[in-house]
Amino acid sequence: MAPIPSLAVRGSEGLCLFRGPPTNRFEEGFGSDESPKCRVMRFSTDGSLFTWCNGISIFVVRTDTYETVFELDLPKTSGLVISPKNSCLATWEVYQEVAGQPGVPNFHIYDLESGDCLRSVTQKRQIENWEPQWTEDESVCAQISTGEVLFFQNNDFAKPVQRLQLKGITGCKISPGPVPPKVAVYAPGAKGAPSFVRLFKFPNFSGPGAALANKSFYKADRAHILWNKQATAVLIICIADVDQTGASYYGEQTLHYLSTNGEGSNVTLSKKGPIYSIDWSPIANEFCVVYGFMPAKSTLFNHKCEPIFDFGTGPKNCVYYNPLGSIICFAGFGNLRGQMEFWERKQLIKIGSTTAPDTTHFLWSPDGEHFATATCSPRLREGNGFKLWHYNGTLLYDHPLKNNHELWEIQWQSYPEGTFTPKVVTSPLPVQSKQPAEPPKATYRPPHARDKPTKDVLHADTYEPPSNVKTTANEAPLSKSAQKNKRKREAKAKAKASEPPQSSRSQEQRDAIAMATHILTPDEAPVQVGVNPEVDKKIKNIRKKLKAIEKLKEQQKSGKPLEANQLEKLKSEGELLQELKHLEIS
């Protein structure tokens, strides 16, 4: 029987654990930490451990028995990470200098079994990239430092076994999956030089040909790197703080694809505007993007950056695959009204929809069937609380916070891969609702517009419906040469259709020329024009001559002077047409 995931809830009332659907109750065995200074909390990778800091001490407990396995007095801790195999605990706090004197080390790694401190250093400016990154078996650990990335093996932090040194490194992402890991690093451009992302394979970081792939680009003040689950490619979201065209107040974003085999490309988006959200599929080498000026468009791409399904446009700015890769959620949060719609990935059909106004956090449950939404402070300080839902849109539980208390964060308990199996239906079947959904709020209308007809949804008349980009779901993508030939055929057909009729020739002449200038496409079978090989050969030769004559006529019309032998060819057109007619009749 599959387990029931827990939801960790942290706010001004303290910290507690809540058991998800179908139980929907608080964990009495865990109790609660009522400290109003809980700065951070974290589940381990397999969900067997849970750690938090309440402003006095750090605690690590088992999630099955709630037994405390580690406790440490570090009251200012604001970052916690447990290594994948639960061997180490990494902590971080804001670096501080007192009266101009150097501060104490603010980054530590502890052995959870013995309690020993394995590493203690100072990290002044790594607020976003402080976390050490382990491989799944903990054989390699990477930590970004000033101008380099340090690598340690087997949790021996006395001395790094390898260094990746590149000037200006500000970002590093180690790949998921088995060892040896791959490493993606980002360095912003400086003094006219472009920004770049490079991929390496541990431990080959130096020498010619060490980089597996390299991508350089301008207009990038920042970049986010996203590895796919298979560790074969990354998506790079480049962000320029200022849009030079003035089209967007929020700057300019571009999306790039870089593979470990050295291939790289820009992801072509069919609508101009910001890139709001991107998510890799957890089970396939594909990704989904929400982009463009409102109403935003959402598109599914394959590993060749080719669109395979267009979900249309609408009021959305977020995309989330469920942990099993079987459902895709599109949502509109922030300045949108909280509309959500759910699509079954295999058949690409819509299976549910609902609305959660004022949502600031969305989290899929590890079971892939339920999800949580929350209104958290400081984004919104009013109406804080969380809700639990079924993917078909049914509200299962609503927990609002009272007396102006604030909710700061929620987290689902994680589980090892394979714990849950997909339970997907292809139609929105009803689920027993344990809490009535709140009625929709009326849209505000100014006094001068209240007696006039209105549309229920903004931009509803401009929404584009979903469409399948490929005619067949399993259709193999065209090669570059096939795409080139297809474009040539389409251009020739368009040019031929736009040609004015040549009334100076008889209908018999026009029919013969049309037959003579017919070009076989690669997919067409050759036309059988006769049974006599010699006659067929003569017909083909005459058609070639007539085709050449047509080209000369086009050149003559464009004003290009013809030579004497070319003019002689033009005079032979009538004889060739008569000969062609005679051969075809015979």
Short mmCIF file of C-alpha atoms in Angstrom, two decimals, residues 3-433:
data_model
loop_
_atom_site.label_atom_id
_atom_site.label_comp_id
_atom_site.label_asym_id
_atom_site.label_seq_id
_atom_site.Cartn_x
_atom_site.Cartn_y
_atom_site.Cartn_z
CA PRO A 3 2.16 5.78 1.94
CA ILE A 4 0.34 9.02 2.63
CA PRO A 5 2.66 12.04 2.24
CA SER A 6 2.97 14.69 4.94
CA LEU A 7 2.90 18.44 4.41
CA ALA A 8 5.22 20.60 6.54
CA VAL A 9 3.69 23.97 7.46
CA ARG A 10 5.79 26.89 8.74
CA GLY A 11 4.49 30.28 9.87
CA SER A 12 4.11 32.79 12.69
CA GLU A 13 2.34 30.13 14.81
CA GLY A 14 5.35 27.84 14.54
CA LEU A 15 5.91 24.61 12.63
CA CYS A 16 3.81 21.44 12.32
CA LEU A 17 3.21 18.44 10.04
CA PHE A 18 -0.09 17.75 8.28
CA ARG A 19 -1.00 14.34 6.82
CA GLY A 20 -2.35 14.71 3.28
CA PRO A 21 -5.39 13.17 1.51
CA PRO A 22 -7.35 11.13 2.28
CA THR A 23 -6.46 11.61 5.99
CA ASN A 24 -6.33 15.43 6.07
CA ARG A 25 -5.29 15.85 9.70
CA PHE A 26 -2.40 17.23 11.72
CA GLU A 27 0.26 14.81 13.00
CA GLU A 28 -0.29 14.44 16.74
CA GLY A 29 2.83 12.29 17.09
CA PHE A 30 5.04 15.08 15.83
CA GLY A 31 3.25 17.76 17.80
CA SER A 32 4.40 21.26 16.87
CA ASP A 33 7.21 23.71 17.43
CA GLU A 34 5.44 26.89 18.50
CA SER A 35 8.46 29.16 18.10
CA PRO A 36 7.58 32.20 15.92
CA LYS A 37 11.19 32.28 14.65
CA CYS A 38 11.32 29.11 12.54
CA ARG A 39 13.53 30.35 9.72
CA VAL A 40 13.93 27.23 7.59
CA MET A 41 12.80 23.60 7.21
CA ARG A 42 13.73 20.73 4.88
CA PHE A 43 12.91 17.07 4.16
CA SER A 44 15.67 14.66 3.16
CA THR A 45 15.76 13.29 -0.39
CA ASP A 46 14.00 10.04 0.58
CA GLY A 47 11.71 11.76 3.10
CA SER A 48 12.91 9.69 6.05
CA LEU A 49 14.37 12.72 7.86
CA PHE A 50 13.02 16.19 8.58
CA THR A 51 15.10 19.15 9.80
CA TRP A 52 14.32 22.71 10.89
CA CYS A 53 15.70 25.64 12.89
CA ASN A 54 13.44 27.43 15.38
CA GLY A 55 15.70 30.40 16.09
CA ILE A 56 17.39 28.58 18.98
CA SER A 57 18.53 25.16 17.74
CA ILE A 58 18.64 22.91 14.69
CA PHE A 59 16.71 19.64 14.96
CA VAL A 60 16.77 16.52 12.75
CA VAL A 61 14.03 13.90 13.37
CA ARG A 62 12.88 10.66 11.75
CA THR A 63 9.56 11.01 9.99
CA ASP A 64 8.30 7.54 10.99
CA THR A 65 8.93 7.75 14.75
CA TYR A 66 9.69 11.51 15.17
CA GLU A 67 12.76 10.54 17.15
CA THR A 68 15.44 13.25 17.30
CA VAL A 69 18.69 12.05 15.70
CA PHE A 70 20.64 15.33 15.69
CA GLU A 71 20.45 18.64 17.58
CA LEU A 72 22.75 21.65 17.41
CA ASP A 73 22.63 25.21 18.79
CA LEU A 74 22.96 27.47 15.73
CA PRO A 75 20.20 30.07 16.24
CA LYS A 76 20.86 32.20 13.13
CA THR A 77 20.73 29.34 10.62
CA SER A 78 18.72 30.22 7.50
CA GLY A 79 19.74 27.38 5.16
CA LEU A 80 19.63 23.59 5.64
CA VAL A 81 20.41 20.66 3.32
CA ILE A 82 20.56 16.91 4.06
CA SER A 83 22.80 14.84 1.77
CA PRO A 84 21.05 12.24 -0.48
CA LYS A 85 21.97 9.21 1.68
CA ASN A 86 21.35 11.08 4.98
CA SER A 87 25.03 11.11 5.98
CA CYS A 88 25.61 14.86 6.27
CA LEU A 89 23.81 18.07 7.20
CA ALA A 90 24.90 21.39 5.63
CA THR A 91 23.99 24.68 7.36
CA TRP A 92 24.33 28.32 6.29
CA GLU A 93 23.68 31.68 7.93
CA VAL A 94 24.10 35.27 6.79
CA TYR A 95 27.70 36.42 7.10
CA GLN A 96 28.19 39.29 9.56
CA GLU A 97 31.11 41.53 10.50
CA VAL A 98 31.14 43.16 13.93
CA ALA A 99 32.85 46.56 14.37
CA GLY A 100 34.88 46.02 11.20
CA GLN A 101 36.29 42.74 12.45
CA PRO A 102 36.09 39.60 10.25
CA GLY A 103 33.10 37.43 11.03
CA VAL A 104 33.12 33.78 12.02
CA PRO A 105 32.59 31.00 9.43
CA ASN A 106 28.95 30.85 8.36
CA PHE A 107 28.93 27.60 6.31
CA HIS A 108 29.22 24.19 8.01
CA ILE A 109 28.87 20.50 7.15
CA TYR A 110 28.19 18.01 9.97
CA ASP A 111 28.26 14.23 10.14
CA LEU A 112 24.74 13.22 11.24
CA GLU A 113 25.91 9.99 12.89
CA SER A 114 28.83 11.29 14.94
CA GLY A 115 27.90 14.98 15.11
CA ASP A 116 31.41 16.03 14.03
CA CYS A 117 31.92 19.18 11.98
CA LEU A 118 33.48 18.09 8.67
CA ARG A 119 33.84 21.53 7.06
CA SER A 120 33.57 25.11 8.30
CA VAL A 121 34.28 28.05 5.97
CA THR A 122 33.17 31.59 5.18
CA GLN A 123 30.80 32.33 2.30
CA LYS A 124 30.11 36.04 2.07
CA ARG A 125 28.04 36.54 -1.07
CA GLN A 126 26.73 33.10 -2.00
CA ILE A 127 23.18 33.68 -0.77
CA GLU A 128 21.60 31.88 -3.74
CA ASN A 129 24.34 29.33 -4.49
CA TRP A 130 25.50 28.36 -1.02
CA GLU A 131 24.09 24.81 -1.13
CA PRO A 132 26.58 21.97 -1.66
CA GLN A 133 25.52 19.55 -4.40
CA TRP A 134 25.98 15.81 -3.95
CA THR A 135 25.63 12.97 -6.42
CA GLU A 136 22.99 10.37 -5.57
CA ASP A 137 25.55 8.01 -3.99
CA GLU A 138 27.39 10.88 -2.21
CA SER A 139 30.65 9.93 -3.92
CA VAL A 140 31.10 13.49 -5.21
CA CYS A 141 30.16 16.80 -3.61
CA ALA A 142 30.47 20.16 -5.39
CA GLN A 143 30.59 23.56 -3.71
CA ILE A 144 30.89 26.87 -5.54
CA SER A 145 33.50 29.33 -4.30
CA THR A 146 34.95 32.61 -5.60
CA GLY A 147 35.95 32.01 -9.22
CA GLU A 148 35.94 28.23 -8.92
CA VAL A 149 33.98 25.11 -8.03
CA LEU A 150 35.48 22.74 -5.43
CA PHE A 151 34.91 18.98 -5.63
CA PHE A 152 35.20 16.55 -2.70
CA GLN A 153 34.92 12.76 -2.72
CA ASN A 154 33.30 10.36 -0.25
CA ASN A 155 32.46 13.18 2.18
CA ASP A 156 36.11 13.89 2.90
CA PHE A 157 36.12 17.69 3.15
CA ALA A 158 39.71 18.12 4.35
CA LYS A 159 40.95 18.95 0.85
CA PRO A 160 39.24 19.17 -2.56
CA VAL A 161 40.23 16.45 -5.03
CA GLN A 162 39.46 18.61 -8.06
CA ARG A 163 38.87 22.27 -8.94
CA LEU A 164 36.99 23.77 -11.85
CA GLN A 165 38.47 27.23 -12.31
CA LEU A 166 36.87 29.75 -14.67
CA LYS A 167 36.95 33.49 -14.20
CA GLY A 168 33.69 34.98 -12.99
CA ILE A 169 31.74 31.78 -12.23
CA THR A 170 28.47 32.64 -10.50
CA GLY A 171 26.43 29.49 -11.10
CA CYS A 172 27.00 25.75 -11.02
CA LYS A 173 24.60 22.81 -11.44
CA ILE A 174 25.62 19.18 -11.04
CA SER A 175 23.62 16.67 -13.11
CA PRO A 176 21.23 14.11 -11.61
CA GLY A 177 21.70 10.40 -12.11
CA PRO A 178 24.67 8.05 -11.81
CA VAL A 179 28.36 8.90 -11.54
CA PRO A 180 30.52 10.27 -13.02
CA PRO A 181 28.40 13.43 -12.91
CA LYS A 182 28.29 16.19 -15.46
CA VAL A 183 28.67 19.80 -14.40
CA ALA A 184 27.16 22.95 -15.94
CA VAL A 185 28.73 26.30 -15.02
CA TYR A 186 27.67 29.85 -15.87
CA ALA A 187 29.77 33.03 -16.01
CA PRO A 188 28.31 36.44 -16.94
CA GLY A 189 29.96 38.54 -19.61
CA ALA A 190 32.32 41.39 -18.71
CA LYS A 191 34.04 44.18 -20.67
CA GLY A 192 32.37 43.30 -23.95
CA ALA A 193 32.88 39.55 -23.62
CA PRO A 194 29.76 37.37 -23.89
CA SER A 195 28.26 35.31 -21.10
CA PHE A 196 28.67 31.55 -21.43
CA VAL A 197 27.54 28.18 -20.13
CA ARG A 198 29.88 25.19 -20.39
CA LEU A 199 29.29 21.52 -19.70
CA PHE A 200 32.00 19.27 -18.25
CA LYS A 201 32.28 15.67 -17.14
CA PHE A 202 33.88 15.02 -13.75
CA PRO A 203 36.86 15.01 -13.31
CA ASN A 204 37.93 16.32 -16.76
CA PHE A 205 37.93 20.09 -16.30
CA SER A 206 41.14 21.25 -18.00
CA GLY A 207 42.99 20.76 -21.25
CA PRO A 208 41.88 20.96 -24.88
CA GLY A 209 38.48 19.44 -25.53
CA ALA A 210 37.63 19.19 -21.82
CA ALA A 211 34.30 20.98 -22.26
CA LEU A 212 31.54 18.70 -23.54
CA ALA A 213 29.60 21.68 -24.87
CA ASN A 214 29.77 25.47 -24.85
CA LYS A 215 27.15 28.14 -25.42
CA SER A 216 27.89 31.87 -25.53
CA PHE A 217 25.32 34.65 -25.62
CA TYR A 218 24.92 38.39 -25.11
CA LYS A 219 22.03 40.13 -23.31
CA ALA A 220 22.33 38.01 -20.19
CA ASP A 221 22.71 39.64 -16.79
CA ARG A 222 21.61 36.41 -15.13
CA ALA A 223 21.01 32.81 -16.16
CA HIS A 224 19.16 29.82 -14.74
CA ILE A 225 20.32 26.29 -15.64
CA LEU A 226 17.88 23.35 -15.64
CA TRP A 227 19.12 19.76 -16.14
CA ASN A 228 16.77 17.15 -17.54
CA LYS A 229 16.21 13.94 -15.57
CA GLN A 230 18.36 11.91 -17.99
CA ALA A 231 21.37 14.27 -17.53
CA THR A 232 21.75 14.61 -21.31
CA ALA A 233 20.89 18.30 -21.79
CA VAL A 234 20.25 21.60 -20.03
CA LEU A 235 17.88 24.48 -20.65
CA ILE A 236 19.38 27.93 -20.11
CA ILE A 237 17.08 30.84 -19.32
CA CYS A 238 18.99 34.06 -20.01
CA ILE A 239 17.62 37.18 -18.34
CA ALA A 240 18.49 40.75 -19.32
CA ASP A 241 17.31 43.21 -16.68
CA VAL A 242 16.56 45.87 -19.32
CA ASP A 243 14.73 45.28 -22.59
CA GLN A 244 16.49 47.54 -25.09
CA THR A 245 13.41 47.58 -27.34
CA GLY A 246 11.21 48.88 -24.52
CA ALA A 247 8.64 46.15 -25.14
CA SER A 248 8.70 44.83 -21.58
CA TYR A 249 9.15 46.49 -18.21
CA TYR A 250 10.43 43.20 -16.79
CA GLY A 251 13.45 42.93 -19.08
CA GLU A 252 14.09 40.37 -21.78
CA GLN A 253 14.34 36.58 -21.60
CA THR A 254 15.71 34.08 -24.10
CA LEU A 255 15.77 30.29 -23.95
CA HIS A 256 18.68 28.11 -25.08
CA TYR A 257 19.19 24.35 -25.30
CA LEU A 258 22.58 22.70 -24.79
CA SER A 259 23.26 18.98 -25.04
CA THR A 260 26.15 17.00 -23.59
CA ASN A 261 27.00 15.76 -27.11
CA GLY A 262 27.92 19.34 -28.08
CA GLU A 263 24.73 20.32 -29.87
CA GLY A 264 23.17 23.65 -28.95
CA SER A 265 20.37 25.80 -30.28
CA ASN A 266 18.00 28.61 -29.45
CA VAL A 267 14.47 27.51 -28.60
CA THR A 268 12.22 29.32 -31.09
CA LEU A 269 9.03 30.59 -29.45
CA SER A 270 6.08 31.51 -31.65
CA LYS A 271 4.90 34.49 -29.61
CA LYS A 272 6.85 37.55 -28.52
CA GLY A 273 7.08 38.45 -24.87
CA PRO A 274 8.47 37.22 -21.54
CA ILE A 275 9.22 33.61 -20.64
CA TYR A 276 7.19 32.96 -17.50
CA SER A 277 7.79 29.31 -16.65
CA ILE A 278 9.63 26.19 -17.86
CA ASP A 279 9.50 22.59 -16.65
CA TRP A 280 11.24 19.39 -17.79
CA SER A 281 9.25 16.16 -17.84
CA PRO A 282 10.45 13.86 -15.02
CA ILE A 283 10.09 10.75 -17.21
CA ALA A 284 10.81 11.89 -20.79
CA ASN A 285 13.26 14.12 -22.65
CA GLU A 286 10.74 16.89 -23.32
CA PHE A 287 9.88 20.24 -21.77
CA CYS A 288 7.00 22.70 -21.63
CA VAL A 289 7.22 26.51 -21.82
CA VAL A 290 4.74 29.29 -20.95
CA TYR A 291 5.64 32.51 -22.76
CA GLY A 292 4.44 35.60 -24.64
CA PHE A 293 2.49 38.73 -23.82
CA MET A 294 -0.86 38.06 -22.22
CA PRO A 295 -2.79 35.97 -22.98
CA ALA A 296 0.27 33.74 -22.74
CA LYS A 297 0.95 30.71 -24.93
CA SER A 298 2.12 27.29 -23.72
CA THR A 299 3.92 24.78 -25.95
CA LEU A 300 5.36 21.29 -25.50
CA PHE A 301 8.79 20.69 -27.12
CA ASN A 302 10.77 17.51 -27.78
CA HIS A 303 14.52 17.02 -27.26
CA LYS A 304 15.21 18.57 -30.68
CA CYS A 305 13.48 21.81 -29.60
CA GLU A 306 10.65 21.10 -32.04
CA PRO A 307 7.08 21.92 -30.91
CA ILE A 308 4.92 18.80 -30.63
CA PHE A 309 1.77 20.24 -29.04
CA ASP A 310 0.35 23.74 -28.61
CA PHE A 311 -1.89 24.16 -25.56
CA GLY A 312 -3.24 27.46 -26.85
CA THR A 313 -3.31 30.81 -25.05
CA GLY A 314 -4.94 31.91 -21.83
CA PRO A 315 -4.45 33.61 -18.45
CA LYS A 316 -1.48 31.52 -17.30
CA ASN A 317 2.13 32.06 -16.24
CA CYS A 318 3.14 28.76 -14.60
CA VAL A 319 3.62 25.14 -15.70
CA TYR A 320 4.13 22.12 -13.42
CA TYR A 321 4.61 18.44 -14.30
CA ASN A 322 3.41 16.14 -11.55
CA PRO A 323 6.20 13.95 -10.06
CA LEU A 324 5.09 10.96 -12.16
CA GLY A 325 5.12 12.90 -15.46
CA SER A 326 1.54 11.89 -16.20
CA ILE A 327 -0.23 15.25 -15.70
CA ILE A 328 0.70 18.82 -16.66
CA CYS A 329 -0.78 21.76 -14.76
CA PHE A 330 -1.02 25.27 -16.26
CA ALA A 331 -1.85 28.08 -13.84
CA GLY A 332 -2.13 31.85 -13.64
CA PHE A 333 -0.88 33.17 -10.29
CA GLY A 334 0.46 36.49 -9.08
CA ASN A 335 -1.45 39.26 -10.84
CA LEU A 336 -3.81 36.69 -12.42
CA ARG A 337 -6.91 35.18 -10.84
CA GLY A 338 -5.51 31.73 -10.07
CA GLN A 339 -7.05 29.70 -12.90
CA MET A 340 -5.64 26.17 -13.19
CA GLU A 341 -6.14 23.52 -15.85
CA PHE A 342 -4.84 19.94 -15.93
CA TRP A 343 -3.84 17.90 -18.97
CA GLU A 344 -3.22 14.17 -19.23
CA ARG A 345 0.18 13.89 -20.89
CA LYS A 346 -0.16 10.64 -22.85
CA GLN A 347 -3.33 11.54 -24.77
CA LEU A 348 -2.93 15.32 -24.35
CA ILE A 349 -6.50 15.92 -23.25
CA LYS A 350 -7.81 18.28 -20.58
CA ILE A 351 -8.98 16.39 -17.49
CA GLY A 352 -9.75 19.09 -14.93
CA SER A 353 -9.80 22.78 -14.03
CA THR A 354 -10.40 25.00 -11.02
CA THR A 355 -9.55 28.41 -9.57
CA ALA A 356 -7.53 29.29 -6.45
CA PRO A 357 -7.43 33.09 -6.04
CA ASP A 358 -4.47 34.77 -4.29
CA THR A 359 -2.25 31.69 -4.60
CA THR A 360 1.46 32.28 -4.08
CA HIS A 361 2.65 28.63 -3.83
CA PHE A 362 1.70 25.51 -5.82
CA LEU A 363 3.10 22.07 -4.93
CA TRP A 364 2.29 18.66 -6.40
CA SER A 365 1.98 15.85 -3.87
CA PRO A 366 4.47 12.99 -4.41
CA ASP A 367 1.52 10.71 -5.24
CA GLY A 368 0.97 12.70 -8.46
CA GLU A 369 -2.78 12.83 -7.81
CA HIS A 370 -3.18 15.67 -5.30
CA PHE A 371 -1.67 19.12 -4.91
CA ALA A 372 -1.50 21.97 -2.42
CA THR A 373 -1.96 25.71 -2.94
CA ALA A 374 -1.07 28.34 -0.37
CA THR A 375 -1.27 32.07 0.22
CA CYS A 376 1.95 33.00 1.99
CA SER A 377 3.56 36.06 3.53
CA PRO A 378 5.34 38.33 2.71
CA ARG A 379 3.91 38.12 -0.82
CA LEU A 380 0.40 38.47 0.61
CA ARG A 381 -0.17 39.18 4.28
CA GLU A 382 -3.96 38.84 4.22
CA GLY A 383 -5.91 35.61 3.83
CA ASN A 384 -2.94 33.33 4.56
CA GLY A 385 -3.60 29.59 4.58
CA PHE A 386 -3.35 26.42 2.48
CA LYS A 387 -5.70 24.14 0.55
CA LEU A 388 -5.51 20.55 -0.68
CA TRP A 389 -7.00 19.56 -4.04
CA HIS A 390 -7.56 16.66 -6.41
CA TYR A 391 -6.28 17.18 -9.95
CA ASN A 392 -9.83 17.19 -11.38
CA GLY A 393 -10.44 20.47 -9.52
CA THR A 394 -12.16 19.22 -6.35
CA LEU A 395 -11.25 21.03 -3.13
CA LEU A 396 -10.56 18.44 -0.42
CA TYR A 397 -9.40 20.56 2.51
CA ASP A 398 -9.18 24.27 3.37
CA HIS A 399 -7.11 25.57 6.29
CA PRO A 400 -7.23 29.38 6.65
CA LEU A 401 -5.08 31.05 9.33
CA LYS A 402 -7.00 33.16 11.81
CA ASN A 403 -6.22 36.20 13.97
CA ASN A 404 -3.94 37.70 11.30
CA HIS A 405 -1.38 34.93 11.65
CA GLU A 406 1.04 34.51 8.74
CA LEU A 407 1.96 31.44 6.69
CA TRP A 408 5.53 31.49 5.40
CA GLU A 409 6.13 28.16 3.67
CA ILE A 410 4.75 24.68 2.92
CA GLN A 411 6.69 21.58 1.77
CA TRP A 412 5.59 18.08 0.78
CA GLN A 413 7.47 15.11 2.15
CA SER A 414 9.61 13.53 -0.59
CA TYR A 415 9.85 9.81 -1.43
CA PRO A 416 12.23 7.54 -3.38
CA GLU A 417 11.54 7.11 -7.08
CA GLY A 418 9.08 4.28 -7.78
CA THR A 419 7.14 4.62 -4.50
CA PHE A 420 3.99 5.77 -6.33
CA THR A 421 2.44 4.64 -9.61
CA PRO A 422 0.36 6.85 -11.94
CA LYS A 423 -3.41 6.88 -11.37
CA VAL A 424 -4.67 8.92 -14.28
CA VAL A 425 -8.17 9.04 -15.75
CA THR A 426 -9.03 10.60 -19.07
CA SER A 427 -12.16 12.42 -17.89
CA PRO A 428 -12.85 14.62 -14.87
CA LEU A 429 -14.50 12.05 -12.58
CA PRO A 430 -16.04 13.54 -9.41
CA VAL A 431 -14.25 13.13 -6.08
CA GLN A 432 -15.97 13.35 -2.70
CA SER A 433 -15.43 16.93 -1.53
#
